[in-house]
mmCIF file of C-alpha atoms in Angstrom:
data_model
loop_
_atom_site.group_PDB
_atom_site.id
_atom_site.type_symbol
_atom_site.label_atom_id
_atom_site.label_comp_id
_atom_site.label_asym_id
_atom_site.label_seq_id
_atom_site.Cartn_x
_atom_site.Cartn_y
_atom_site.Cartn_z
ATOM 1 C CA MET A 1110 -34.265 47.874 -33.844
ATOM 2 C CA PHE A 1111 -32.457 45.228 -31.715
ATOM 3 C CA PRO A 1112 -33.834 41.642 -31.544
ATOM 4 C CA PRO A 1113 -35.623 40.665 -28.365
ATOM 5 C CA LYS A 1114 -33.483 39.173 -25.596
ATOM 6 C CA LYS A 1115 -35.162 35.783 -25.991
ATOM 7 C CA PHE A 1116 -34.218 35.668 -29.671
ATOM 8 C CA ILE A 1117 -30.598 36.539 -28.861
ATOM 9 C CA GLY A 1118 -30.555 33.749 -26.277
ATOM 10 C CA PHE A 1119 -31.949 31.307 -28.837
ATOM 11 C CA LEU A 1120 -29.211 32.233 -31.317
ATOM 12 C CA LEU A 1121 -26.489 31.777 -28.691
ATOM 13 C CA LEU A 1122 -27.881 28.411 -27.628
ATOM 14 C CA SER A 1123 -28.129 27.251 -31.250
ATOM 15 C CA PHE A 1124 -24.537 28.330 -31.894
ATOM 16 C CA CYS A 1125 -23.294 26.404 -28.857
ATOM 17 C CA LEU A 1126 -25.198 23.274 -29.891
ATOM 18 C CA ILE A 1127 -23.734 23.444 -33.406
ATOM 19 C CA CYS A 1128 -20.214 23.800 -31.963
ATOM 20 C CA LEU A 1129 -20.748 20.820 -29.690
ATOM 21 C CA LEU A 1130 -22.154 18.801 -32.563
ATOM 22 C CA PHE A 1131 -19.158 19.423 -34.802
ATOM 23 C CA THR A 1132 -16.695 18.923 -31.945
ATOM 24 C CA GLY A 1133 -18.325 15.597 -31.031
ATOM 25 C CA CYS A 1134 -18.278 14.363 -34.610
ATOM 26 C CA ALA A 1135 -14.614 15.247 -35.185
ATOM 27 C CA PRO A 1136 -12.585 12.044 -35.340
ATOM 28 C CA LYS A 1137 -10.510 11.413 -32.226
ATOM 29 C CA GLN A 1138 -6.834 11.157 -33.011
ATOM 30 C CA ALA A 1139 -4.852 8.428 -31.308
ATOM 31 C CA SER A 1140 -2.006 9.708 -29.144
ATOM 32 C CA SER A 1141 0.334 7.366 -30.982
ATOM 33 C CA ILE A 1142 0.232 9.316 -34.273
ATOM 34 C CA LYS A 1143 1.899 12.358 -32.729
ATOM 35 C CA SER A 1144 5.644 12.591 -33.272
ATOM 36 C CA SER A 1145 7.931 12.945 -30.278
ATOM 37 C CA GLY A 1146 9.765 15.710 -32.150
ATOM 38 C CA ASP A 1147 13.068 13.892 -31.652
ATOM 39 C CA PRO A 1148 14.413 12.638 -35.029
ATOM 40 C CA ALA A 1149 16.700 10.088 -33.371
ATOM 41 C CA TYR A 1150 13.791 8.638 -31.376
ATOM 42 C CA GLU A 1151 11.476 8.567 -34.392
ATOM 43 C CA ASN A 1152 14.102 6.659 -36.392
ATOM 44 C CA THR A 1153 14.438 3.943 -33.736
ATOM 45 C CA LYS A 1154 14.015 0.613 -35.535
ATOM 46 C CA ILE A 1155 12.221 -2.613 -34.756
ATOM 47 C CA ALA A 1156 13.556 -5.652 -36.601
ATOM 48 C CA ILE A 1157 11.307 -8.312 -38.125
ATOM 49 C CA GLU A 1158 13.372 -11.485 -38.395
ATOM 50 C CA SER A 1159 12.644 -14.806 -40.093
ATOM 51 C CA GLU A 1160 13.922 -18.152 -38.826
ATOM 52 C CA THR A 1161 16.525 -18.077 -41.608
ATOM 53 C CA GLY A 1162 17.939 -14.789 -40.319
ATOM 54 C CA GLU A 1163 16.498 -12.542 -43.043
ATOM 55 C CA THR A 1164 15.633 -9.192 -41.457
ATOM 56 C CA LYS A 1165 13.388 -6.271 -42.321
ATOM 57 C CA GLU A 1166 13.111 -3.088 -40.256
ATOM 58 C CA ILE A 1167 10.439 -0.540 -39.467
ATOM 59 C CA THR A 1168 10.880 2.758 -37.596
ATOM 60 C CA VAL A 1169 8.732 4.302 -34.894
ATOM 61 C CA ALA A 1170 7.846 7.110 -37.342
ATOM 62 C CA GLU A 1171 6.609 4.518 -39.856
ATOM 63 C CA LEU A 1172 4.563 2.787 -37.161
ATOM 64 C CA ARG A 1173 2.746 6.080 -36.514
ATOM 65 C CA LYS A 1174 1.509 6.173 -40.118
ATOM 66 C CA LEU A 1175 -0.332 2.851 -39.814
ATOM 67 C CA PRO A 1176 -3.947 2.478 -38.577
ATOM 68 C CA GLN A 1177 -3.898 2.927 -34.807
ATOM 69 C CA LYS A 1178 -5.723 1.100 -32.023
ATOM 70 C CA GLU A 1179 -6.312 2.469 -28.539
ATOM 71 C CA LEU A 1180 -6.659 0.614 -25.263
ATOM 72 C CA ASP A 1181 -8.291 3.010 -22.829
ATOM 73 C CA GLU A 1182 -8.182 0.466 -20.026
ATOM 74 C CA ALA A 1183 -5.109 -1.656 -20.618
ATOM 75 C CA SER A 1184 -4.475 -3.762 -17.545
ATOM 76 C CA LEU A 1185 -2.280 -6.729 -16.705
ATOM 77 C CA THR A 1186 -1.532 -8.772 -13.635
ATOM 78 C CA ARG A 1187 2.082 -9.497 -12.803
ATOM 79 C CA SER A 1188 3.172 -12.732 -11.178
ATOM 80 C CA THR A 1189 3.657 -10.703 -7.972
ATOM 81 C CA GLY A 1190 -0.114 -10.122 -7.969
ATOM 82 C CA PHE A 1191 0.305 -6.400 -8.695
ATOM 83 C CA GLU A 1192 -2.175 -5.071 -11.266
ATOM 84 C CA GLU A 1193 -0.803 -2.493 -13.693
ATOM 85 C CA LYS A 1194 -3.242 -0.153 -15.461
ATOM 86 C CA PHE A 1195 -2.544 2.371 -18.207
ATOM 87 C CA LYS A 1196 -3.716 3.710 -21.575
ATOM 88 C CA ALA A 1197 -1.927 2.499 -24.681
ATOM 89 C CA ALA A 1198 -2.079 3.157 -28.418
ATOM 90 C CA GLY A 1199 -0.363 1.839 -31.509
ATOM 91 C CA PRO A 1200 -0.826 -0.340 -34.597
ATOM 92 C CA THR A 1201 -1.783 -4.006 -34.467
ATOM 93 C CA VAL A 1202 1.028 -6.473 -35.092
ATOM 94 C CA LYS A 1203 -1.016 -7.774 -38.021
ATOM 95 C CA ASP A 1204 -0.954 -4.328 -39.672
ATOM 96 C CA VAL A 1205 2.746 -3.849 -38.884
ATOM 97 C CA LEU A 1206 3.610 -7.078 -40.676
ATOM 98 C CA ALA A 1207 1.193 -6.354 -43.548
ATOM 99 C CA SER A 1208 2.911 -2.990 -44.154
ATOM 100 C CA MET A 1209 6.097 -4.963 -44.817
ATOM 101 C CA GLY A 1210 4.426 -7.458 -47.159
ATOM 102 C CA ILE A 1211 4.126 -10.172 -44.491
ATOM 103 C CA ASN A 1212 0.899 -12.098 -43.893
ATOM 104 C CA ILE A 1213 0.571 -13.017 -40.217
ATOM 105 C CA GLN A 1214 -1.536 -16.051 -41.169
ATOM 106 C CA ASP A 1215 1.521 -17.603 -42.842
ATOM 107 C CA TYR A 1216 3.140 -18.071 -39.416
ATOM 108 C CA LYS A 1217 2.463 -20.399 -36.486
ATOM 109 C CA GLY A 1218 4.173 -18.308 -33.833
ATOM 110 C CA LEU A 1219 5.726 -14.918 -33.094
ATOM 111 C CA GLY A 1220 8.650 -14.337 -30.749
ATOM 112 C CA PHE A 1221 8.877 -10.883 -29.148
ATOM 113 C CA VAL A 1222 12.280 -9.770 -27.869
ATOM 114 C CA GLY A 1223 13.018 -6.739 -25.708
ATOM 115 C CA ARG A 1224 16.185 -4.645 -25.617
ATOM 116 C CA ASP A 1225 16.945 -6.365 -22.303
ATOM 117 C CA ASN A 1226 16.823 -9.749 -24.144
ATOM 118 C CA TYR A 1227 13.555 -10.731 -22.461
ATOM 119 C CA TYR A 1228 11.723 -13.124 -24.788
ATOM 120 C CA CYS A 1229 8.169 -14.372 -25.089
ATOM 121 C CA LEU A 1230 6.656 -16.697 -27.673
ATOM 122 C CA VAL A 1231 3.083 -15.941 -28.732
ATOM 123 C CA THR A 1232 1.481 -19.238 -29.724
ATOM 124 C CA PRO A 1233 -1.110 -19.945 -32.458
ATOM 125 C CA GLU A 1234 -3.908 -20.101 -29.853
ATOM 126 C CA ILE A 1235 -3.179 -16.569 -28.657
ATOM 127 C CA MET A 1236 -2.692 -15.274 -32.205
ATOM 128 C CA ALA A 1237 -6.113 -16.654 -33.165
ATOM 129 C CA ASN A 1238 -8.036 -15.404 -30.127
ATOM 130 C CA ARG A 1239 -6.387 -12.148 -29.059
ATOM 131 C CA GLU A 1240 -5.570 -8.821 -30.697
ATOM 132 C CA LEU A 1241 -1.855 -8.030 -30.532
ATOM 133 C CA ILE A 1242 -1.099 -4.302 -30.307
ATOM 134 C CA LEU A 1243 2.370 -2.797 -30.558
ATOM 135 C CA ALA A 1244 1.941 0.262 -28.358
ATOM 136 C CA ILE A 1245 4.100 3.275 -29.221
ATOM 137 C CA ALA A 1246 2.257 5.672 -26.883
ATOM 138 C CA VAL A 1247 1.427 4.969 -23.238
ATOM 139 C CA ASP A 1248 -0.676 7.312 -21.100
ATOM 140 C CA GLY A 1249 -0.520 9.903 -23.868
ATOM 141 C CA GLN A 1250 3.285 9.950 -24.054
ATOM 142 C CA SER A 1251 4.417 9.876 -27.678
ATOM 143 C CA ALA A 1252 8.002 9.249 -26.541
ATOM 144 C CA LEU A 1253 8.028 6.197 -24.314
ATOM 145 C CA PRO A 1254 10.314 6.093 -21.263
ATOM 146 C CA GLU A 1255 13.561 4.156 -21.419
ATOM 147 C CA ASP A 1256 12.069 1.066 -19.763
ATOM 148 C CA LEU A 1257 9.329 0.803 -22.437
ATOM 149 C CA SER A 1258 10.686 2.173 -25.709
ATOM 150 C CA PRO A 1259 10.598 1.686 -28.611
ATOM 151 C CA ALA A 1260 7.331 -0.275 -28.212
ATOM 152 C CA ARG A 1261 5.366 -2.420 -25.816
ATOM 153 C CA LEU A 1262 3.390 -5.500 -26.760
ATOM 154 C CA CYS A 1263 -0.162 -5.388 -25.372
ATOM 155 C CA ILE A 1264 -2.375 -8.481 -25.378
ATOM 156 C CA LYS A 1265 -5.587 -7.823 -23.490
ATOM 157 C CA GLY A 1266 -6.685 -10.853 -21.496
ATOM 158 C CA GLU A 1267 -3.182 -12.314 -21.078
ATOM 159 C CA PHE A 1268 -0.948 -12.238 -17.986
ATOM 160 C CA GLY A 1269 1.981 -9.882 -17.490
ATOM 161 C CA PRO A 1270 4.736 -12.050 -19.030
ATOM 162 C CA TYR A 1271 3.104 -11.541 -22.457
ATOM 163 C CA TRP A 1272 3.186 -7.729 -22.214
ATOM 164 C CA VAL A 1273 6.765 -7.466 -23.439
ATOM 165 C CA ARG A 1274 8.523 -4.158 -22.798
ATOM 166 C CA MET A 1275 11.158 -2.488 -24.998
ATOM 167 C CA VAL A 1276 10.239 -4.587 -28.059
ATOM 168 C CA ASN A 1277 12.962 -4.191 -30.669
ATOM 169 C CA LYS A 1278 12.645 -7.503 -32.488
ATOM 170 C CA ILE A 1279 9.858 -9.781 -33.697
ATOM 171 C CA ILE A 1280 10.814 -13.304 -34.822
ATOM 172 C CA LEU A 1281 8.555 -15.128 -37.291
ATOM 173 C CA TYR A 1282 8.093 -18.892 -36.966
ATOM 174 C CA LYS A 1283 6.697 -20.931 -39.847
ATOM 175 C CA GLU A 1284 6.365 -23.909 -37.527
ATOM 176 C CA ILE A 1285 6.408 -24.464 -33.785
ATOM 177 C CA PRO A 1286 8.827 -27.391 -33.250
ATOM 178 C CA LYS A 1287 6.902 -30.477 -32.172
ATOM 179 C CA LYS A 1288 7.779 -32.063 -28.853
ATOM 180 C CA ASP A 1289 8.176 -35.798 -28.400
ATOM 181 C CA ILE A 1290 8.403 -36.274 -24.640
ATOM 182 C CA THR A 1291 10.059 -39.608 -23.842
ATOM 183 C CA SER A 1292 11.226 -38.990 -20.251
ATOM 184 C CA VAL A 1293 9.448 -37.411 -17.295
ATOM 185 C CA TRP A 1294 11.756 -36.565 -14.392
ATOM 186 C CA ILE A 1295 11.297 -35.589 -10.737
ATOM 187 C CA PHE A 1296 13.150 -32.274 -10.384
ATOM 188 C CA LYS A 1297 14.529 -32.766 -6.869
ATOM 189 C CA ASN A 1298 16.081 -36.112 -7.747
ATOM 190 C CA LEU A 1299 17.265 -34.994 -11.184
ATOM 191 C CA ALA A 1300 19.039 -31.981 -9.671
ATOM 192 C CA GLN A 1301 20.724 -34.005 -6.920
ATOM 193 C CA GLY A 1302 24.396 -33.034 -6.680
ATOM 194 C CA ILE A 1303 24.103 -29.703 -8.502
ATOM 195 C CA ALA A 1304 25.390 -26.907 -6.260
ATOM 196 C CA PRO A 1305 22.677 -24.239 -5.864
ATOM 197 C CA TYR A 1306 23.356 -20.571 -6.562
ATOM 198 C CA PRO A 1307 22.218 -18.032 -3.905
ATOM 199 C CA TYR A 1308 19.936 -15.864 -6.066
ATOM 200 C CA GLU A 1309 18.752 -12.607 -4.491
ATOM 201 C CA TYR A 1310 14.992 -12.093 -4.619
ATOM 202 C CA PHE A 1311 13.319 -9.252 -2.723
ATOM 203 C CA GLY A 1312 16.178 -9.051 -0.242
ATOM 204 C CA SER A 1313 16.402 -12.806 0.351
ATOM 205 C CA LYS A 1314 19.103 -15.061 -1.081
ATOM 206 C CA ASP A 1315 17.362 -18.265 -2.154
ATOM 207 C CA ASP A 1316 18.707 -21.476 -3.667
ATOM 208 C CA ALA A 1317 18.498 -21.543 -7.461
ATOM 209 C CA ILE A 1318 19.622 -24.152 -9.972
ATOM 210 C CA GLU A 1319 21.110 -23.105 -13.309
ATOM 211 C CA LEU A 1320 18.994 -24.548 -16.100
ATOM 212 C CA ALA A 1321 22.037 -25.326 -18.260
ATOM 213 C CA GLN A 1322 23.164 -27.859 -15.655
ATOM 214 C CA ILE A 1323 19.764 -29.563 -15.799
ATOM 215 C CA PHE A 1324 19.922 -29.704 -19.593
ATOM 216 C CA ALA A 1325 23.357 -31.346 -19.358
ATOM 217 C CA ARG A 1326 21.680 -34.358 -17.718
ATOM 218 C CA PHE A 1327 19.278 -34.923 -20.626
ATOM 219 C CA ASP A 1328 20.129 -37.262 -23.503
ATOM 220 C CA ASN A 1329 18.925 -34.986 -26.272
ATOM 221 C CA VAL A 1330 18.245 -31.232 -26.213
ATOM 222 C CA SER A 1331 17.476 -29.594 -29.556
ATOM 223 C CA ASN A 1332 18.456 -25.946 -29.999
ATOM 224 C CA LYS A 1333 15.376 -25.541 -32.181
ATOM 225 C CA ALA A 1334 13.049 -26.607 -29.366
ATOM 226 C CA PHE A 1335 11.004 -24.371 -27.112
ATOM 227 C CA PHE A 1336 11.295 -24.374 -23.347
ATOM 228 C CA THR A 1337 7.785 -24.665 -21.911
ATOM 229 C CA MET A 1338 6.725 -23.896 -18.329
ATOM 230 C CA LYS A 1339 3.356 -24.341 -16.648
ATOM 231 C CA SER A 1340 2.412 -23.012 -13.227
ATOM 232 C CA ALA A 1341 0.224 -24.664 -10.616
ATOM 233 C CA ASP A 1342 -2.592 -22.245 -11.527
ATOM 234 C CA GLY A 1343 -2.491 -23.295 -15.195
ATOM 235 C CA PHE A 1344 -0.479 -20.420 -16.729
ATOM 236 C CA LEU A 1345 1.617 -21.658 -19.677
ATOM 237 C CA LYS A 1346 4.629 -19.857 -21.161
ATOM 238 C CA ASN A 1347 7.127 -20.738 -23.892
ATOM 239 C CA GLU A 1348 10.683 -19.479 -24.358
ATOM 240 C CA ALA A 1349 13.174 -20.022 -27.177
ATOM 241 C CA LEU A 1350 15.724 -22.541 -25.918
ATOM 242 C CA ASN A 1351 18.690 -20.353 -26.828
ATOM 243 C CA MET A 1352 17.243 -17.676 -24.516
ATOM 244 C CA VAL A 1353 17.331 -19.949 -21.451
ATOM 245 C CA SER A 1354 20.466 -22.018 -22.013
ATOM 246 C CA LYS A 1355 22.818 -19.537 -20.311
ATOM 247 C CA GLY A 1356 22.462 -17.406 -17.191
ATOM 248 C CA TYR A 1357 18.930 -18.668 -16.541
ATOM 249 C CA TYR A 1358 17.875 -20.224 -13.234
ATOM 250 C CA LEU A 1359 15.038 -21.999 -11.481
ATOM 251 C CA LYS A 1360 14.627 -20.638 -7.966
ATOM 252 C CA VAL A 1361 13.740 -23.681 -5.875
ATOM 253 C CA ALA A 1362 13.476 -22.202 -2.378
ATOM 254 C CA GLY A 1363 11.865 -19.199 -0.718
ATOM 255 C CA LYS A 1364 9.011 -16.975 -1.873
ATOM 256 C CA ASP A 1365 7.154 -17.941 -5.092
ATOM 257 C CA ALA A 1366 9.347 -21.023 -5.738
ATOM 258 C CA PRO A 1367 9.671 -22.909 -7.973
ATOM 259 C CA MET A 1368 10.103 -19.904 -10.265
ATOM 260 C CA ASN A 1369 12.161 -18.973 -13.327
ATOM 261 C CA ILE A 1370 14.563 -16.123 -12.767
ATOM 262 C CA SER A 1371 17.295 -14.374 -14.730
ATOM 263 C CA PRO A 1372 19.098 -11.019 -14.842
ATOM 264 C CA ASN A 1373 17.114 -10.403 -18.066
ATOM 265 C CA TYR A 1374 13.789 -10.771 -16.252
ATOM 266 C CA LYS A 1375 12.046 -7.793 -14.772
ATOM 267 C CA LEU A 1376 10.560 -9.006 -11.492
ATOM 268 C CA GLY A 1377 6.851 -9.616 -11.869
ATOM 269 C CA MET A 1378 7.279 -11.128 -15.338
ATOM 270 C CA ASN A 1379 8.311 -14.515 -13.917
ATOM 271 C CA VAL A 1380 6.325 -17.757 -13.836
ATOM 272 C CA LYS A 1381 5.929 -18.686 -10.181
ATOM 273 C CA TYR A 1382 4.925 -22.019 -8.622
ATOM 274 C CA ILE A 1383 6.052 -23.987 -11.676
ATOM 275 C CA ALA A 1384 4.401 -27.432 -11.803
ATOM 276 C CA TRP A 1385 6.425 -28.677 -14.784
ATOM 277 C CA PHE A 1386 8.690 -27.635 -17.628
ATOM 278 C CA SER A 1387 9.846 -29.353 -20.816
ATOM 279 C CA THR A 1388 12.264 -29.242 -23.738
ATOM 280 C CA ASN A 1389 11.866 -31.273 -26.936
ATOM 281 C CA ALA A 1390 12.152 -34.755 -25.350
ATOM 282 C CA ASP A 1391 12.219 -34.291 -21.574
ATOM 283 C CA ALA A 1392 9.707 -33.007 -19.044
ATOM 284 C CA VAL A 1393 10.495 -32.252 -15.407
ATOM 285 C CA VAL A 1394 7.911 -32.253 -12.627
ATOM 286 C CA PHE A 1395 7.673 -30.490 -9.261
ATOM 287 C CA PRO A 1396 5.347 -32.973 -7.500
ATOM 288 C CA GLU A 1397 3.974 -30.604 -4.842
ATOM 289 C CA GLU A 1398 2.864 -28.085 -7.483
ATOM 290 C CA MET A 1399 1.648 -30.830 -9.831
ATOM 291 C CA ALA A 1400 -0.640 -31.999 -7.020
ATOM 292 C CA LYS A 1401 -2.338 -28.571 -7.171
ATOM 293 C CA LEU A 1402 -2.732 -28.751 -10.946
ATOM 294 C CA ILE A 1403 -4.197 -32.275 -11.146
ATOM 295 C CA ASP A 1404 -6.996 -33.692 -8.985
ATOM 296 C CA GLN A 1405 -5.637 -36.223 -6.501
ATOM 297 C CA GLU A 1406 -6.648 -39.896 -6.496
ATOM 298 C CA GLU A 1407 -6.576 -42.508 -3.754
ATOM 299 C CA ILE A 1408 -5.061 -46.005 -3.834
ATOM 300 C CA THR A 1409 -4.920 -48.280 -0.778
ATOM 301 C CA GLY A 1410 -5.783 -45.357 1.489
ATOM 302 C CA VAL A 1411 -3.023 -43.100 0.119
ATOM 303 C CA LYS A 1412 -3.617 -39.980 -1.989
ATOM 304 C CA GLY A 1413 -1.449 -38.991 -4.919
ATOM 305 C CA THR A 1414 -1.215 -37.878 -8.537
ATOM 306 C CA SER A 1415 -2.275 -40.339 -11.250
ATOM 307 C CA LEU A 1416 0.772 -41.374 -13.296
ATOM 308 C CA GLU A 1417 -1.293 -41.419 -16.482
ATOM 309 C CA LYS A 1418 -2.738 -37.934 -15.882
ATOM 310 C CA MET A 1419 0.710 -36.578 -15.018
ATOM 311 C CA LEU A 1420 2.134 -37.881 -18.301
ATOM 312 C CA GLU A 1421 -0.854 -36.503 -20.215
ATOM 313 C CA GLU A 1422 -0.364 -33.123 -18.539
ATOM 314 C CA VAL A 1423 3.265 -32.829 -19.692
ATOM 315 C CA ARG A 1424 2.207 -33.819 -23.247
ATOM 316 C CA VAL A 1425 3.366 -37.430 -23.525
ATOM 317 C CA GLU A 1426 1.434 -38.824 -26.506
ATOM 318 C CA ASN A 1427 -0.145 -42.231 -27.186
ATOM 319 C CA ILE A 1428 0.391 -43.392 -23.615
ATOM 320 C CA GLY A 1429 -1.874 -46.441 -23.878
ATOM 321 C CA SER A 1430 0.064 -47.917 -26.806
ATOM 322 C CA LYS A 1431 3.531 -47.539 -25.249
ATOM 323 C CA GLN A 1432 5.692 -49.411 -22.762
ATOM 324 C CA PHE A 1433 7.272 -47.503 -19.886
ATOM 325 C CA GLU A 1434 10.058 -47.970 -17.406
ATOM 326 C CA VAL A 1435 9.503 -46.482 -13.934
ATOM 327 C CA ILE A 1436 12.990 -45.885 -12.533
ATOM 328 C CA ASP A 1437 14.017 -45.389 -8.897
ATOM 329 C CA VAL A 1438 16.947 -43.171 -7.842
ATOM 330 C CA SER A 1439 18.801 -46.399 -7.011
ATOM 331 C CA GLY A 1440 18.552 -47.508 -10.639
ATOM 332 C CA ASP A 1441 15.972 -50.224 -9.976
ATOM 333 C CA SER A 1442 13.110 -50.133 -12.430
ATOM 334 C CA VAL A 1443 9.624 -51.499 -13.080
ATOM 335 C CA LYS A 1444 8.336 -52.103 -16.615
ATOM 336 C CA VAL A 1445 4.709 -51.069 -17.123
ATOM 337 C CA ASP A 1446 2.237 -51.100 -20.004
ATOM 338 C CA GLY A 1447 0.981 -47.610 -20.720
ATOM 339 C CA LYS A 1448 -2.602 -48.669 -20.061
ATOM 340 C CA ASP A 1449 -1.591 -49.750 -16.528
ATOM 341 C CA LEU A 1450 -0.350 -46.284 -15.547
ATOM 342 C CA THR A 1451 -3.942 -45.566 -14.479
ATOM 343 C CA LYS A 1452 -3.287 -47.988 -11.604
ATOM 344 C CA GLY A 1453 -0.379 -46.041 -10.116
ATOM 345 C CA ILE A 1454 -0.056 -42.747 -8.225
ATOM 346 C CA LEU A 1455 2.812 -40.434 -7.359
ATOM 347 C CA VAL A 1456 2.985 -39.783 -3.596
ATOM 348 C CA ASN A 1457 4.838 -36.938 -1.850
ATOM 349 C CA LYS A 1458 6.072 -38.489 1.405
ATOM 350 C CA ASN A 1459 6.901 -36.629 4.602
ATOM 351 C CA ASP A 1460 10.558 -37.658 4.395
ATOM 352 C CA GLY A 1461 10.934 -35.839 1.058
ATOM 353 C CA THR A 1462 10.942 -38.938 -1.138
ATOM 354 C CA ILE A 1463 8.582 -39.316 -4.098
ATOM 355 C CA SER A 1464 7.187 -42.829 -4.191
ATOM 356 C CA VAL A 1465 4.987 -44.732 -6.642
ATOM 357 C CA VAL A 1466 2.107 -46.791 -5.223
ATOM 358 C CA TRP A 1467 0.160 -49.331 -7.291
ATOM 359 C CA GLN A 1468 -3.317 -50.752 -6.915
ATOM 360 C CA ASP A 1469 -3.537 -54.145 -5.239
ATOM 361 C CA GLY A 1470 -3.469 -57.053 -7.657
ATOM 362 C CA THR A 1471 -1.286 -55.424 -10.332
ATOM 363 C CA GLY A 1472 1.774 -57.405 -9.323
ATOM 364 C CA LEU A 1473 3.870 -54.252 -9.886
ATOM 365 C CA LYS A 1474 6.675 -53.461 -7.483
ATOM 366 C CA PRO A 1475 6.393 -50.164 -5.526
ATOM 367 C CA VAL A 1476 9.031 -47.524 -6.274
ATOM 368 C CA ALA A 1477 10.559 -45.953 -3.155
ATOM 369 C CA ASN A 1478 11.927 -42.708 -4.667
ATOM 370 C CA LEU A 1479 11.160 -41.976 -8.310
ATOM 371 C CA MET A 1480 13.826 -40.576 -10.622
ATOM 372 C CA ARG A 1481 11.940 -40.721 -13.933
ATOM 373 C CA ILE A 1482 9.409 -42.480 -16.100
ATOM 374 C CA ARG A 1483 10.820 -43.331 -19.527
ATOM 375 C CA SER A 1484 9.055 -44.674 -22.586
ATOM 376 C CA VAL A 1485 10.771 -47.728 -24.097
ATOM 377 C CA LYS A 1486 10.385 -49.406 -27.475
#
């Protein structure tokens, strides 16, 4: 005798529910664990390099065997304003290093280098507050395209320049070299006499100044230092100095200027509207962008940027206990106690000069066109 139709329906429904239950409970496998099937691709190596030059290597196949993390909604904003969205999967940088016997907490910074020589330093603040993922699968592709492979750094919450493509080297830094800024320059006046290079940017040829020629005008540039840039909207980025000392430019005219630019930079990974940059001992200011970064103050009816706040912004230390020399392009100078820098402002004048105005009663001589502010012993 056959079971009633209702009983058969109950059995079918129960079977379907059991199948769904077991399917739902099955662990989801990350797309990054699946091999591309290409032995040459799977054996592609990423180098882990210490400051002393000692190198270890790990292959893409070995990365797949580590615990995997997935970003279902990876998104970043390029400096062009374009938002890029994709899915990504791969091991954390912490687990990659641990698999090689390296404790990430022993290091103060990590430098990520792409096959195109693009470089980005990840600072201690980012290492402490963000999860760094080395993606080896993007949008389900186990073999990344040429412009991404062998891996892509993903740092959720950071801007595009930190999402390094084609990562093939990670540099470990025990210490981040300390800066001791002793001179703060005005870029336009510092660069006077340097012939600009017509750099093509989105179909326009704009004036650009080679950074090496700026460095040549500094007294002391350490190869161990980091090159730091900060934009008018507060975005900060560090580069290894040896990465910017040749074939690297600052575009000073046209769209998005001032902006760093180089053949090794994929457009959209640049820092635009740079307010200042620095090496180990020198900082250079773009006054118009600095005025957007720092609230303006008024002295004798004129608005400008506080000299003290400008020096604080570019990381000059112990300002109040130092003596400074405020130097005009003509070579004339005014000696000022650090504590008196609160009484002076930097003013962008309509004729293109950058003057210094002091409060009444200071007895300090105005500076017609500032070259630099230098700390003196």
